[in-house]
Coordinates of C-alpha atoms in Angstrom, one line a residue:
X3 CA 131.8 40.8 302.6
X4 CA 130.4 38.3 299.6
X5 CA 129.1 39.2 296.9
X6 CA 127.9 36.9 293.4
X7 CA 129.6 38.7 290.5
X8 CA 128.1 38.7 287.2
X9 CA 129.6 38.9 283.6
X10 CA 128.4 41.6 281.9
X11 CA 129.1 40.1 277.9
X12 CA 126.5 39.3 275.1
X13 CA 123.8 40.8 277.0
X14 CA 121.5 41.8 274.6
X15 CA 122.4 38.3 272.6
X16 CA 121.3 36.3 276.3
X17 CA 118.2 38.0 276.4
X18 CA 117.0 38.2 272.9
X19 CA 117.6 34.6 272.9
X20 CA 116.2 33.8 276.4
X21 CA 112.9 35.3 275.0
X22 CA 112.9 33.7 272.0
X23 CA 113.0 30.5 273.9
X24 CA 109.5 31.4 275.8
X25 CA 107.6 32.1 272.3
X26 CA 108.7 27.9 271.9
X27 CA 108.3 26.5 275.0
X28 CA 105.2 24.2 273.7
X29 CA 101.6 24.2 276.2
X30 CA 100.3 25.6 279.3
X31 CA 101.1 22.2 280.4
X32 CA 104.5 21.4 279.3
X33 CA 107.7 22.2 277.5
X34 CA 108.9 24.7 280.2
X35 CA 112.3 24.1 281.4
X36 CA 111.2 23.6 285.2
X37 CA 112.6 20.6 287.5
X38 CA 109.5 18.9 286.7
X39 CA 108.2 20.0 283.2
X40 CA 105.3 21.7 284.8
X41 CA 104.1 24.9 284.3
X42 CA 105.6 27.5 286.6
X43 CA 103.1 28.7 289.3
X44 CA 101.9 32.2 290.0
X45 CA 102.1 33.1 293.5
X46 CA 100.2 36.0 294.4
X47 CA 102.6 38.1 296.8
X48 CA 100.8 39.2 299.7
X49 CA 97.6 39.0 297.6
X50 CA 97.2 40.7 294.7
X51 CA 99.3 43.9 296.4
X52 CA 99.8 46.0 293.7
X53 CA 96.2 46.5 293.1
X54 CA 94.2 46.4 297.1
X55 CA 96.0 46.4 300.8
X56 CA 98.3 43.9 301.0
X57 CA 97.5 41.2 303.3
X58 CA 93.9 41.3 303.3
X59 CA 91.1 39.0 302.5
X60 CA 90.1 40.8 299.4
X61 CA 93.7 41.0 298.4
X62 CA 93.9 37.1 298.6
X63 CA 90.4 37.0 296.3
X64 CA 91.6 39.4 293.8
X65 CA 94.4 37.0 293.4
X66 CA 92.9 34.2 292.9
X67 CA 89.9 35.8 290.8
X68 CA 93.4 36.5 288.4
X69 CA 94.3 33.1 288.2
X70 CA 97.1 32.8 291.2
X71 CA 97.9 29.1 292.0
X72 CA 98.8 30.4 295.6
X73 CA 98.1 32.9 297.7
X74 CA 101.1 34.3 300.0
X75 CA 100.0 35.0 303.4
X76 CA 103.4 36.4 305.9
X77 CA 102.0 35.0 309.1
X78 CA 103.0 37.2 312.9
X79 CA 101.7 35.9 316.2
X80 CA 99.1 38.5 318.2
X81 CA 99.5 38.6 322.2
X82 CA 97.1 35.8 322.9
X83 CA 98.7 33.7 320.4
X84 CA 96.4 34.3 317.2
X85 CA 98.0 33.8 313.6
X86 CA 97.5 36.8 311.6
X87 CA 98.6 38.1 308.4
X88 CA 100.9 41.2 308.3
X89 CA 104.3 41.8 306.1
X90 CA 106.1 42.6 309.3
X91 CA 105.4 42.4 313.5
X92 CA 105.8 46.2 313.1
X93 CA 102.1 47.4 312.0
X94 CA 102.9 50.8 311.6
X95 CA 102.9 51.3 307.5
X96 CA 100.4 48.4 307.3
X97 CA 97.7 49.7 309.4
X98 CA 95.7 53.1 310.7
X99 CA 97.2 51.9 314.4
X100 CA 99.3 55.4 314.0
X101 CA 95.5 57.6 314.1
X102 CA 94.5 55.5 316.6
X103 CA 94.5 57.6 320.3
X104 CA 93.5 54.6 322.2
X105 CA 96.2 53.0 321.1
X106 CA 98.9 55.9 321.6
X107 CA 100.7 54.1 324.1
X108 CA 101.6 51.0 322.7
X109 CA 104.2 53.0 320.6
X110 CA 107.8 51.3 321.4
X111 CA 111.2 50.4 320.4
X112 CA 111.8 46.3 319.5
X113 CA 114.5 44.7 318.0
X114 CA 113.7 42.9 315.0
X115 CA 116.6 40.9 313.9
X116 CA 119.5 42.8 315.5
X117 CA 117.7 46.3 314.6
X118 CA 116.0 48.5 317.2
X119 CA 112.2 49.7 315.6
X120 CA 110.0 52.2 316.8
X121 CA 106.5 51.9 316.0
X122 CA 103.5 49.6 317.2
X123 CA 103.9 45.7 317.3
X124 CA 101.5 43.0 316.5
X125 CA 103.0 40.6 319.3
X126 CA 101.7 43.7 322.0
X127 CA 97.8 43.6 320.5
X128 CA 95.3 40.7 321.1
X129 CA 93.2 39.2 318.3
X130 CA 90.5 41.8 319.2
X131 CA 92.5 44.9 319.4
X132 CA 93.7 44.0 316.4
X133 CA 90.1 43.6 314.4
X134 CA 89.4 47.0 315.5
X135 CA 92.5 48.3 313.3
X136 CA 91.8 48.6 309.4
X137 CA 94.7 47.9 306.3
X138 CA 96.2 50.5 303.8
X139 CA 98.3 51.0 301.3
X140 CA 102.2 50.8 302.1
X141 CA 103.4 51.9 298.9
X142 CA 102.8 55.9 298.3
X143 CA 103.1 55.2 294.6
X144 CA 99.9 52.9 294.4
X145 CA 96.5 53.3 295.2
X146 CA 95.2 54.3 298.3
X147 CA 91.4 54.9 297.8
X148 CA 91.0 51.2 299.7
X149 CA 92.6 52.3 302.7
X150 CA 90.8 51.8 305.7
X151 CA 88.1 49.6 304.5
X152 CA 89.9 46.1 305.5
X153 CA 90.8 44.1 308.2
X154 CA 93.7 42.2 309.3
X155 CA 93.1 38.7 308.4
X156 CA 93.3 35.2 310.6
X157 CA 95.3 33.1 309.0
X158 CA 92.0 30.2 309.5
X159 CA 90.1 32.7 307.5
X160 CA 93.0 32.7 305.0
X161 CA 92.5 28.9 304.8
X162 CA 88.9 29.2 304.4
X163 CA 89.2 31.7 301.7
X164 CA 91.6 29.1 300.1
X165 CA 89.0 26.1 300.8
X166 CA 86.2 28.7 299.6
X167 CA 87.7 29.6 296.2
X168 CA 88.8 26.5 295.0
X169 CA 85.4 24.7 295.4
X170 CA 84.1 27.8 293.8
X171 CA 86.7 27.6 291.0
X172 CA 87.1 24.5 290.4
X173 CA 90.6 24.6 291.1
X174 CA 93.0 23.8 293.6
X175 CA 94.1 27.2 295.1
X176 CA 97.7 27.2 297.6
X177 CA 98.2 28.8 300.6
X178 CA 102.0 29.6 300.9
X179 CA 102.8 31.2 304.2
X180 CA 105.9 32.4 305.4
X181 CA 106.9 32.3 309.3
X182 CA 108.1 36.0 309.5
X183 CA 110.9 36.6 311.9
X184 CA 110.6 33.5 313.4
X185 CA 113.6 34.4 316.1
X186 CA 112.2 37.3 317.3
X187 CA 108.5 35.1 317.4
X188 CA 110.6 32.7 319.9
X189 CA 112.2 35.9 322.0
X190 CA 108.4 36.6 322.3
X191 CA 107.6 34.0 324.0
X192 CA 104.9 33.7 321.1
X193 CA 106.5 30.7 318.5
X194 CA 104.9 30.9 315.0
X195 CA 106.1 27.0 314.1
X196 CA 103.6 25.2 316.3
X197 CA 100.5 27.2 315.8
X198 CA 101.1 26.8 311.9
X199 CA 101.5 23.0 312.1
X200 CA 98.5 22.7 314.7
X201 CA 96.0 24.8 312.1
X202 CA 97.1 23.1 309.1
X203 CA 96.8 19.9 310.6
X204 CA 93.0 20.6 311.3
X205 CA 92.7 21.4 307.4
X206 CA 94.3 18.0 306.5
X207 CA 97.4 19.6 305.1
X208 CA 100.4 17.2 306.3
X209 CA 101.5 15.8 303.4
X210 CA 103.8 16.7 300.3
X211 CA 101.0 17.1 297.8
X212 CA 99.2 19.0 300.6
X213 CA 98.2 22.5 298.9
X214 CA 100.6 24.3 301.3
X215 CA 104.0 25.4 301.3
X216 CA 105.8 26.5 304.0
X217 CA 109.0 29.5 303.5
X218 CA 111.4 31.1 305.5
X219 CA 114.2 33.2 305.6
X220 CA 115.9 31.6 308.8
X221 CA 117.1 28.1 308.4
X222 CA 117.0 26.3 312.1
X223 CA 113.2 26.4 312.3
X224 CA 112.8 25.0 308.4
X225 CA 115.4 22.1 309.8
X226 CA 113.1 22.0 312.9
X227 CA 109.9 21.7 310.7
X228 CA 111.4 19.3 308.1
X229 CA 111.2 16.8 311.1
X230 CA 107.4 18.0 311.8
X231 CA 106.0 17.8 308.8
X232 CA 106.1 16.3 304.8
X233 CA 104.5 19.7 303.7
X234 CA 107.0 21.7 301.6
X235 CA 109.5 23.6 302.7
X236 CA 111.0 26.9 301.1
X237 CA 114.7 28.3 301.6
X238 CA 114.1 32.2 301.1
X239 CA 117.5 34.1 299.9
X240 CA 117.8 37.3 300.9
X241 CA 120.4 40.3 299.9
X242 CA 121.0 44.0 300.7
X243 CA 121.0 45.4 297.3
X244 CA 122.7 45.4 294.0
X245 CA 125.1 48.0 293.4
X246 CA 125.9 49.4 290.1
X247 CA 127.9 46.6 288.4
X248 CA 125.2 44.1 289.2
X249 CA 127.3 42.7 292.2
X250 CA 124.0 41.7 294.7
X251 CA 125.5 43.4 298.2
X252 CA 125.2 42.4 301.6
X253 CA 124.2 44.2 304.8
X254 CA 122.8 43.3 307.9
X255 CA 120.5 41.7 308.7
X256 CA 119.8 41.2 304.9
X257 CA 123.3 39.7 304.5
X258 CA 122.3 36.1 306.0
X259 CA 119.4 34.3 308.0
X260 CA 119.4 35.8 311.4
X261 CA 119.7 32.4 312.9
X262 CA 122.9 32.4 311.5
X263 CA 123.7 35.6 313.2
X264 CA 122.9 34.5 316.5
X265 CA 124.7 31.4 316.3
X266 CA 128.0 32.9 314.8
X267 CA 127.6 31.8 311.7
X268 CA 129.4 32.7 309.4
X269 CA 128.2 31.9 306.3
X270 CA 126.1 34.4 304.3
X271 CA 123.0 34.5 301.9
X272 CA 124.6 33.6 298.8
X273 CA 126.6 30.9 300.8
X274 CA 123.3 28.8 300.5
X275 CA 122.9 28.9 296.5
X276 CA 126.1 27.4 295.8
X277 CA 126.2 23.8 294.9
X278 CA 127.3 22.6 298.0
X279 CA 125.0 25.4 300.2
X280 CA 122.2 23.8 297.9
X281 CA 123.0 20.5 298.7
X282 CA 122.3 21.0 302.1
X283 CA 119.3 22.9 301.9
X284 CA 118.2 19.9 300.0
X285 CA 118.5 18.0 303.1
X286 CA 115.9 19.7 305.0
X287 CA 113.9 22.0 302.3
X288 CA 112.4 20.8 299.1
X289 CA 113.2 24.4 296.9
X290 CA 114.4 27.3 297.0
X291 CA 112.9 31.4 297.5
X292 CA 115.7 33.8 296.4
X293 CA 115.6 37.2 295.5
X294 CA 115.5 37.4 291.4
X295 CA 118.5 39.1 291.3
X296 CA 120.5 36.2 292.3
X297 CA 119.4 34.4 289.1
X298 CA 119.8 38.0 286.5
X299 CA 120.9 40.6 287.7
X300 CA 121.3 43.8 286.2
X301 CA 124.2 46.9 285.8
X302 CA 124.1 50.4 285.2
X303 CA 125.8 52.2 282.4
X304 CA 128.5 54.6 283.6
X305 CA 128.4 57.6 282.0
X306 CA 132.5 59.7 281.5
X307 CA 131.8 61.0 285.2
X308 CA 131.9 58.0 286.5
X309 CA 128.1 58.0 287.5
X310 CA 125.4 56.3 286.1
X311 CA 123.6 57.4 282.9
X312 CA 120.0 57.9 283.1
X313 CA 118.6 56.1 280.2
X314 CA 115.2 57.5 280.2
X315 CA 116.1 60.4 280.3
X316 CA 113.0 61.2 283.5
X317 CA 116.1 62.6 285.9
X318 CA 116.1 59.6 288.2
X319 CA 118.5 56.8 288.6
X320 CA 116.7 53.3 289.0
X321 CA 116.2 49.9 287.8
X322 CA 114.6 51.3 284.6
X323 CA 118.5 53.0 283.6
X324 CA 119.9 49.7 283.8
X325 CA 120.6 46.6 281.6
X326 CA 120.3 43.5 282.1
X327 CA 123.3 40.9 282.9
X328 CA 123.4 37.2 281.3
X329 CA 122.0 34.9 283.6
X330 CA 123.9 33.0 287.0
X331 CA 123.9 28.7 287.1
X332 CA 121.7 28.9 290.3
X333 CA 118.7 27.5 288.5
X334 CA 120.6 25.3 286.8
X335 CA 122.5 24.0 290.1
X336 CA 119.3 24.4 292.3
X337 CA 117.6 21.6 289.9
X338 CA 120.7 19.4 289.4
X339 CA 120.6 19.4 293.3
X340 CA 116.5 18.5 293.3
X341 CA 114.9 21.9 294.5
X342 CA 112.7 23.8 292.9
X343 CA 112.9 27.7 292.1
X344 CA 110.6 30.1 293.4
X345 CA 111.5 33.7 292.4
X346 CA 110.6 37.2 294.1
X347 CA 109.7 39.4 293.7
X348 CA 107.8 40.7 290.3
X349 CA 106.2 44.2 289.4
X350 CA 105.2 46.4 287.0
X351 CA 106.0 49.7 288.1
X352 CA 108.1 51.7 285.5
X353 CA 111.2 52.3 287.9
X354 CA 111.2 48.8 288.5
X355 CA 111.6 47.6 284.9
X356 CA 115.2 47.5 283.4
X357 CA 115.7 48.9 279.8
X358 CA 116.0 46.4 278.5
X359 CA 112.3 45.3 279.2
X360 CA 111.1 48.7 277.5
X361 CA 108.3 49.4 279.8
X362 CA 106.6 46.2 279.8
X363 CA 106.5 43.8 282.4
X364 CA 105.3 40.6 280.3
X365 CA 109.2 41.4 278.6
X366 CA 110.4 40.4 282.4
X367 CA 108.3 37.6 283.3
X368 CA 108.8 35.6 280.0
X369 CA 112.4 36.0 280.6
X370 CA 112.7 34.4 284.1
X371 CA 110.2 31.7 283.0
X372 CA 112.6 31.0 280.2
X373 CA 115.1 30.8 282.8
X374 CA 113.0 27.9 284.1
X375 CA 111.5 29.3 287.2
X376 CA 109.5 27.1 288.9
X377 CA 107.1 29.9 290.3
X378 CA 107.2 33.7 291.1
X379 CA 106.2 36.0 293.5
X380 CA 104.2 38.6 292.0
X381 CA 102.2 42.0 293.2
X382 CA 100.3 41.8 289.9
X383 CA 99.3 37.9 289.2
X384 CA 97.4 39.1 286.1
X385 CA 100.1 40.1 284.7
X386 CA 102.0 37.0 285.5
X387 CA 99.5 34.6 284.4
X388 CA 99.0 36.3 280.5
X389 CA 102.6 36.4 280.3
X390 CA 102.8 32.4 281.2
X391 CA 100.0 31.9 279.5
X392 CA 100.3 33.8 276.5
X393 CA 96.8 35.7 276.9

């Protein structure tokens, strides 16, 4: 099994100076070391998740009332072929389906990239079953008081919300969706790629500078689409975990697209961000999604027993007990190769923050945009924005 290693010298000298670097990186406009100068973009991550249901229309407004640049619908197909907006197919810790006694029988096993699932699946509701069905929290440590007061979006009304807010704005506000699963969309019978293409074409949005970009974790449908369409595509990079040294691990079906799984593939994940696994993604993607770790990653400190010490001293082992590692060359090659850098996924949760970040999660975001990010995913675009735009 692959894994990226990471040195784990003049840490504290990388990130003191990586910081430094975003207190001089010049206006909102410029100076940032991107692939094109720009500012990076805030992409709010299913919404603005960390505050309301993730997924929902109010989650998308609360976004872009805190000054997202893109919204981040994941899209699933319904039974009669409706786009909708759900994290996963499975709808079980998404939605109230579970309370729901009329819908008691549609409880079932699917396999969802090579693993079996038990719950309820948006592929076995239609559009109208599904509107009857109401959002909630998925996270137990954030607040719940919402849940049940939203629906599952369309992803047209996404587009109108996007349309809505940016006349209302005065900005131009993305749409970022990202074709979930798209294997187990095609098994269905129920193809996410052409119904995308089809409703952003009625919305004008064909070209490269359309306000839409497209990601995915699989890579046959982004080549499929590259041929389709000028709108931007997005390689996603996935991993398992990261292990105690930092080491990002691999597991199925987190270890590589599940494309690649079917074919035989042998390549992994971290296969695609090096220079020549880059190089071909440039061929049919125009930047890259992986999972932060990939770009600084982070170790814990081993205590004499061999276990990891818990820095806080709150009787848990988590990110918070761990320090950070000087940063990888991915950005560095991604941009030599021509692809932007879109990061995921950012919070501000305590057990989420590493030491070295001291409890605030502006410490985290100024450090990746230092790294030149060109964007990030983020449950809390607030956050993200004050700390790019030094509010």
């Amino acid at each position: 099994m692959k894994t990226i290693r990471f040195a784990a010298t003049a840490v504290a000298v990388s990130i003191a100076t990586l910081l430094a670097a975003c207190t001089t990186m010049g206006t909102a406009t410029s100076g940032y070391p991107t692939l094109n100068g720009a500012k990076p973009l805030v992409i709010g991550h299913r919404g603005a998740s960390g505050y309301l249901p993730e997924h929902t229309l109010a989650s998308y407004k609360k976004a872009i009332e805190m000054g997202a640049d893109f919204i981040e619908p994941d899209l699933v197909v319904t039974k009669d072929g409706e786009l909708v907006a759900r994290h996963e197919p499975n709808i079980t810790a998404t939605t109230d389906v579970s309370t729901r006694a009329e819908f008691a029988s549609r409880k079932t096993t699917r396999k969802v990239d090579g693993v079996n699932e038990t719950g309820w699946f948006v592929t076995d509701f239609t559009l109208a079953e599904l509107r009857t069905l109401r959002a909630k929290q998925p996270n137990a440590a954030r607040d719940k008081s919402f849940d049940g007061q939203f629906q599952i979006p369309t992803f047209r009304e996404i587009l109108e919300l996007a349309k809505t807010e940016s006349a209302r704005t005065g900005r131009t506000i993305g749409v970022y969706p990202e074709t979930k699963h798209p294997t187990y969309h095609v098994d269905a019978g129920l193809p996410i790629e052409p119904r995308l293409l089809a409703l952003l074409a009625e919305y004008g949005y064909t070209k490269k500078d359309s306000p839409v970009i497209i990601q995915s974790f699989e890579v046959s449908n982004l080549k499929a689409l590259r041929k389709l369409t000028q709108v931007r595509l997005v390689q996603l990079v996935d991993a398992d975990d990261v292990d105690s040294k930092g080491n990002v691990t691999l597991v199925a079906p987190f270890d590589k697209p599940y494309d690649f799984a079917v074919a035989k593939d042998s390549r992994t994940f971290p296969d695609l961000l090096t220079p020549k696994g880059l190089a071909e993604v440039k061929t049919y993607a125009d930047g890259i999604g992986p999972w932060k770790p990939y770009l600084a990653s982070a170790a814990h400190v081993m205590g004499a027993d061999g276990k990891p010490r818990d820095l806080n001293g709150d009787g848990k082992i988590t990110d918070a007990d761990r320090v950070a590692l000087p940063p990888t060359d991915v950005v560095k090659n991604a941009h030599a190769a021509g692809l932007f850098v879109h990061a995921y996924t950012f919070r501000s949760e305590a057990p989420g923050l590493l030491s070295d970040y001291k409890g605030d999660p502006k410490a985290e975001y100024k450090r990746f945009y230092a790294l030149g990010v060109d964007g990030l995913f983020s449950d809390f675009p607030d956050t993200a924005v004050s700390a790019r735009d030094g509010k």
